[in-house]
C-alpha angles and dihedrals in degrees: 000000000000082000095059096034096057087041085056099052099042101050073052096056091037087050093047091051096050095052101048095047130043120254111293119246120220125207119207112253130226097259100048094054089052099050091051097256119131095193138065131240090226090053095049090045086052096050100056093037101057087029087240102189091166092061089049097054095041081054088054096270108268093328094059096042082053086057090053097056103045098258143138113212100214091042103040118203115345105232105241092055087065094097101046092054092048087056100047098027098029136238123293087250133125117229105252134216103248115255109254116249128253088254092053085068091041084049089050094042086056095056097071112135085230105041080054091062107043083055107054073051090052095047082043097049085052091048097053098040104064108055087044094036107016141220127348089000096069106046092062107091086043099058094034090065090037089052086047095048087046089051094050085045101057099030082053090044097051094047088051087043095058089038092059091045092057097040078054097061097037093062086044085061095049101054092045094109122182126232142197113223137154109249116162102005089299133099112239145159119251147175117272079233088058102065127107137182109278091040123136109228123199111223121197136159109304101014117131113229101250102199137010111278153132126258127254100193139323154170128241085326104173104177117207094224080176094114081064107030113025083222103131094192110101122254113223107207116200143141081306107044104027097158122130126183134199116262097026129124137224111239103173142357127027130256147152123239137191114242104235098164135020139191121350089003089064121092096254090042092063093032076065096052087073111026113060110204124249120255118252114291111255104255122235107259087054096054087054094041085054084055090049087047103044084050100053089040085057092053096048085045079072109043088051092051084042084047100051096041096051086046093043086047097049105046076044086063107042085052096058083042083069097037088243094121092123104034105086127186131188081243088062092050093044077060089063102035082060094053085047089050095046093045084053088057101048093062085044091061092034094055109077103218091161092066098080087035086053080052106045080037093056104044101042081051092053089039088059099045095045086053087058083052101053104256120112117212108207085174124057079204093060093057091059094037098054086067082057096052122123101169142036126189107204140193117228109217123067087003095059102004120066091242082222090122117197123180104234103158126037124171116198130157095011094304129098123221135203116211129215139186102274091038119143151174083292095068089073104020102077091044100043129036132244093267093054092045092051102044087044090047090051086045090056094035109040096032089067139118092184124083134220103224127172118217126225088273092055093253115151105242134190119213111187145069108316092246089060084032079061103059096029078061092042095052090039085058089048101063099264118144106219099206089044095059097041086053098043090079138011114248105225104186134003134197106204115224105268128183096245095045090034081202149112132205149192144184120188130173111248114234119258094031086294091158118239143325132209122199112186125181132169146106115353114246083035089064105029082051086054086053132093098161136038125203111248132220090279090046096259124145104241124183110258111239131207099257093052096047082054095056096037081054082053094045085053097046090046091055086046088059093052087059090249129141118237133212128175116218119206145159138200126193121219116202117211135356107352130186104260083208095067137069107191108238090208145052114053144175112217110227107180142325109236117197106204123194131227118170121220113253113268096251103032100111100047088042080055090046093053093046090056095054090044085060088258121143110205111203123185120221112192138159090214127114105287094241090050077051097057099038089059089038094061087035084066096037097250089120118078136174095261095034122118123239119196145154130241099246088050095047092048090047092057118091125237088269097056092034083064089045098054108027095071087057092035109113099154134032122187136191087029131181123203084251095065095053084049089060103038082054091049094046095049091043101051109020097034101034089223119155095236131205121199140195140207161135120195133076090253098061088068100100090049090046093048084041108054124062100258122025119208115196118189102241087206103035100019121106107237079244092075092037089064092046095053135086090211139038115215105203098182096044084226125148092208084059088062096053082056104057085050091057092049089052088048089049087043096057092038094058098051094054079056103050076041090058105041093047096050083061107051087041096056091047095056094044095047100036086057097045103047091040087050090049095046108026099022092235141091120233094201121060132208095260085043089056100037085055090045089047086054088041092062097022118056097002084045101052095035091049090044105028101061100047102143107242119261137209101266093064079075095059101064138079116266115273090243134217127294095008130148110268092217107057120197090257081065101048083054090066105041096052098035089058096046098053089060088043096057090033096057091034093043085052100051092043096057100027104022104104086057090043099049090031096234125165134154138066099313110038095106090059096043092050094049089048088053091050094052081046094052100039081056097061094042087060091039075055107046090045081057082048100051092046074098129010100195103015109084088203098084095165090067106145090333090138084057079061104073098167089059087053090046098051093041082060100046089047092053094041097044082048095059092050089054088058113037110032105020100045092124088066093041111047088249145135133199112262130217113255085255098062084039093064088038094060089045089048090048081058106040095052091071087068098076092035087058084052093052088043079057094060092057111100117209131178117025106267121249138215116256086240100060101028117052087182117122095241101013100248121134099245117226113228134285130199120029095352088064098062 
């Protein structure tokens, strides 16, 4: 809507302008004189902007403006002249925001409500301190809570910082289309960056428009202007109207365009200037995790309130006890300023910061690894939803199938042919005669969308998708010149292959006034339907009989069998003046029947395999003949002996009723629209509650892939329509990519239930143990800096040690998490509470009856028992992050040693301990301990690691069968949010 607003008001404002001056003249600069161009920036910009068509014919329409800019239109720009337009007509590149420093996000950490105020306590305690301790005593406690804010505040701002510079490149990398132009004389693919004034762009169906230009030439090309204008009605863009404009996407047709302005002088650049992108949406799970967090922030709100009033009470009353009610002394505020401090801290380690960090963690690690695996998350949410899929509807050519197409079968005259490598024009010369040859050879050569281009090295190159790289490849072995048989006749109209017609068309004008000629190829049954005559053997149009309708039906099936993927060849000759608008639909002469061969990916069928024991049902979606579909779908194991086959018309023409009955057994449909993938989603989705995951690759799939819950865009074959529709880029077009992406969100939302698990522990000890210890004692064992130290322990080092475990094999043998459940399950609750009652139990000793126990005694025992108890209560965490590397699974030390970051940040957590202790003891209330207390505190810890074994044994719940639970470990979950409180 801002898009089209600010379109709006400046074509106004451009309109207004126009019609109160007279035109502006421009005067060649200095530097573009200089550089060879007779035309200004400014001037180009100005043309296409106001859609000036005057100024493009008074230039010499496109030709003209070529010339202007130093271009030949067959050649393209010639590639050391690259530089010197980027510097006189600018680079294809949007004006950025700039990235925020490191010191913005220092600047945000610090602004945390309570950071803030720990840190007015700690300027007061300093203030206090020193007229009532002196210097440098007082200032101790002080500086100790302001070191440990400043330590969670860097540690906070470096992760964000990281986090913002991938997510950088990551959306670099997004928007880094490719592009075909002609540079050199030669056809070849390029980066959006790359481009350059001058330069000749090949348009198709999907593409999106990657600079400002008028068109060349061009076929059917309708142009969605609706990214800039919010005007859904498609713009035709033809002689009279040439103008292209940035952003925009090709719905329909085929052209080429010359590039007249890049970068911040296109449409969308300036439409940038003014409008900043959105961040990235939060994703589910960390909306449900916020909930989690607000309502356990609540809870330790008031056990802090309840803290500090049971301390302040009680000091109240000790000091009535000695009559001393109305004497006050800065040692007794210091007192108070303590229990605040301490009440502060409490909600600092009761608010879990670190859930929606596990999450953002998580999620950018996963984002990263899954790069380096060929997939490209544009959404943070698919990354998580993926581990929820149970279901993926998946093409067949170019997912499952190699995309490499090699003719193998023809059929032609009434005799069917196998190809083989070698193979030339004499496979077809002695058996049909010239006429035939030559009408098959213009089929193959002038009813193409492909193109035959030679590199610099005079190597034959096919540029176009691999079924029309195939017979290219086929024509080119038989003997065809591509360049002759373009040439022999003008094509006067085309029809580009879409996925509802599953057909593509030409006309072209027969030399010497010979009237018109049609060439139609497409799927199989569609043409040979279109068809009432076949060429014989002498190149004669005969009427097709039954009978040989009935065997060319066989011939086609039999192909099919073969997994091979069938298209009908024909042609219809029209005598006389024909409406260049129309391409008849009837009539036909079959030409030929070609088999074309696509082999299935090494690694399907065990990627299929693994989906099925991980719950989830692989369908495959394909616009292929219904006989090619099953033979590939039993190749790669889809298929099974109870499984349904269909085709599209057959599965749009069933009512809801019958829809519920056969979707549950459907495994392959054939002859598939767009449409028809749109209905079977929206069925699995709504009626049948599954988490679906979709492919696709052309423009029409749009509407499936923003439909289901996860898109999946082919990054080779896809259109960048469907690329912008879609959550994730597949840039290998693999289906074994895409398993992997499920395991990864799997691993993502796993992971997260750990880090869960792990922080609600400690979280319900540190509470508890100072609440209880402040009601009781009056005092609490664990200080402000203890606790600050504790909150970064479970927060950032926790999330960053159990976020980012790499996934392993067994994700992929359980049943999909499913959609809507609770995100703490009851095995988790087990855990959580299990470890917590031997937590309090060995802390709440220790404080009561720690001094007997340890035999302490002396000055100094307090602090050295209070010291212990910090000691202790971090090893049990270091433990029980040990503990939640697995919540069902007793063998915790599974692949740690492949996680190197969990190593590194147990390290860093045992290493950055002993300082504390040892050396900053000043800062932290602490004194250094005795090697003996040293192993007991080790030992206190350790032993929660075969408590949380035995925790393990205990079954709880009643399992479940993967067909009934979609739950990850078939428990029923108890509630989060505000049930939880």
């Amino acid at each position: 809507e801002k898009l089209r607003v600010a379109l709006y008001v400046q074509k106004a404002a451009l309109h207004f302008i126009d019609a109160g001056s007279r035109p502006i003249e421009y005067k060649l600069s200095q530097e573009t004189l200089l550089a060879g161009y007779g035309i200004e920036p400014d001037e180009l910009e100005s043309i296409v902007r106001s859609h000036n068509s005057k100024a493009v014919e008074s230039r010499g329409g496109v030709e003209g403006l070529a010339r202007e800019v130093s271009v030949s239109l067959p050649d393209g720009v010639a590639s050391e002249e690259v530089s010197n337009r980027q510097n006189v007509y600018g680079f294809n590149r949007y004006a950025e925001k700039p990235a925020r420093s490191f010191w913005m996000f220092v600047w945000e950490a610090l602004h945390d409500l309570t950071l803030i105020i720990l840190m007015i306590c700690a300027a007061v305690s300093i203030g206090v301190g020193i007229p009532t301790e002196g210097w440098p005593d007082g200032v101790y406690d002080g500086l100790g809570i302001v070191l440990s804010i400043l330590l969670v505040v860097i540690v906070t701002a470096v992760s964000d910082y990281k986090q913002s510079l991938q997510f950088k490149a990551l959306d670099k990398e997004k928007k880094n289309l490719i592009v075909q132009v002609t540079r050199d004389g030669y056809r070849k693919k390029l980066s959006i960056y790359d481009l350059v004034v001058g330069d000749i762009v090949h348009l198709s169906i999907g593409d999106q428009v990657p600079a400002d230009g008028i068109l060349i030439s061009g076929y059917s090309l309708t142009i969605d202007e609706s990214s800039l204008s919010g005007e859904t009605e498609p713009v035709h863009i033809n002689r009279d109207r040439p103008f292209l404009l940035s952003g925009t996407k090709v719905q329909d047709g085929s052209g080429k365009m010359l590039v007249t302005s890049v970068g911040m002088r296109t449409e969308w650049g300036r439409l940038m200037v003014t409008l900043s992108e959105g961040g990235e949406d939060e994703t589910p799970l960390q909306v449900k995790l916020n909930g989690v967090a607000t309502v356990i922030g609540k809870i330790g709100l008031v056990f802090a309130v309840l803290t500090f009033l049971v301390l302040a009470l009680r000091f109240l009353v000790e000091k009535a006890q000695h009559h001393q009610i109305k004497h006050w002394s800065s040692i007794d505020a210091m007192k108070l300023l303590n229990y605040f401090a301490i009440a502060v801290t409490i909600v600092v380690v009761a608010v879990p910061e670190g859930l929606p960090l596990a999450v953002t963690l998580s999620l950018a690690f996963a984002m990263k690894k899954l790069m380096n695996d060929k997939a490209l998350v544009r959404h943070l949410s698919a990354c998580e939803t993926m581990g929820s899929a149970s279901c993926i509807c998946t093409d067949k050519t170019g997912t499952l199938t190699t995309n490499h197409m090699v003719v193998t079968k023809l059929w032609i005259c009434n005799e069917a042919k196998t190809i083989k490598s070698g193979d030339n024009e004499k496979l077809l010369k002695p058996s049909v005669s010239d006429a035939v040859f030559n009408i098959f050879l213009q089929s193959i050569f002038q009813n193409t969308g492909s193109e035959v281009v030679k590199d610099k090295d005079g190597r034959t190159n096919i540029l176009g998708t691999p079924t029309e790289r195939a017979i290219l490849e086929f024509g080119l072995i038989l003997g065809g010149d591509s360049t002759f048989h373009r040439e022999e006749s003008a094509i006067v109209k085309v029809e580009p292959f879409n996925s509802v017609k599953k057909r593509m068309s030409v006309l072209v004008s027969l030399p010497n006034n010979g009237g018109f000629r049609v060439f139609c190829k497409g799927a199989s049954e569609i043409i040979l339907n279109m068809c009432d005559k076949i060429i014989n053997a002498d190149g004669k149009a005969v009427p097709i009989s039954e009978e040989q309708r009935k065997n060319l039906t066989n011939v086609i099936n039999g192909f099919s069998s073969e997994a091979l993927r069938t298209l009908c060849l024909a042609f219809q000759d029209i005598k006389g003046n024909h409406k260049a608008e129309s391409i008849p639909e009837n009539n036909y002469t079959l030409i030929a029947v070609v088999g074309i061969k696509d082999p299935v990916r090494p690694g399907v069928r065990e990627a299929v395999e693994t989906c099925l024991a991980a719950g989830i049902t692989v369908r495959m979606v394909t616009g292929d003949n219904i006989h090619t579909a099953k033979a590939i779908a039993k190749e790669c194991g889809i298929l099974t002996d109870g499984g349904l086959a269909i085709e599209g018309t057959d599965f749009r023409s069933k009512n809801p009723q019958e829809m519920q009955e056969l979707i549950p057994k459907l495994q392959v449909m054939a002859r598939s629209s767009p449409t028809d993938k749109y209905i079977l989603v929206t069925q699995l989705r709504n009626v049948f509650k599954e988490v679906v995951a979709v492919t696709g690759n052309g423009t029409n799939d749009a509407p499936a892939l923003h439909e289901a819950d996860i898109g999946l865009a082919m990054g080779i074959a896809g259109t960048e329509v469907a690329k912008e529709n879609a959550d994730v880029i597949i840039m290998d077009d693999n289906f074994t990519t895409i398993v992997t992406v499920a395991r990864w969100g799997r691993s993502v939302y796993i992971n997260i239930q750990k880090f869960v698990q792990f922080q609600l522990t400690v979280n319900i000890v540190a509470l508890v143990i100072n609440f209880v210890a402040a009601c009781i004692t009056g005092s609490a064992p664990l200080t402000a800096v203890q606790l600050l130290w504790v909150n970064m322990i479970m927060d950032t080092l926790g999330a960053l040690a159990l976020a980012t475990e790499p996934p392993h094999e067994g994700l992929m043998q359980r049943p999909p998490i499913g959609r809507n459940v609770h995100f703490i399950t009851v095995t988790m609750w087990r855990n959580i509470i299990g470890q917590s009652i031997y937590q309090i139990i060995v802390l709440g000793v220790l404080t009561f009856c720690g001094k007997k126990i340890l035999k302490l005694s002396g000055p100094n025992a307090t602090l050295i028992l209070n010291t212990f108890i910090f000691n202790s209560f971090v090893f049990c965490q270091v433990f029980n992050e040990i503990n939640s590397r697995d919540m069902e699974k007793i063998n915790v030390f599974r692949g740690i040693f492949s996680s190197w970051v969990f190593i590194a940040v147990l390290v860093a957590t045992v290493g950055f301990q002993v300082i504390i202790v040892e050396l900053l003891g000043t800062f932290a209330t602490t004194v250094p301990l005795n090697w003996k207390l040293w192993l007991a505190s080790v030992v206190i810890g350790a032993i929660s690691m075969p408590f949380g074994v035995l925790l393990k044994c205990i079954p709880v719940g009643t399992c479940t069968s993967a067909a009934n639970s979609k739950h990850h470990d078939g428990y029923e979950p108890l509630p989060t949010g505000p049930d939880l409180a």
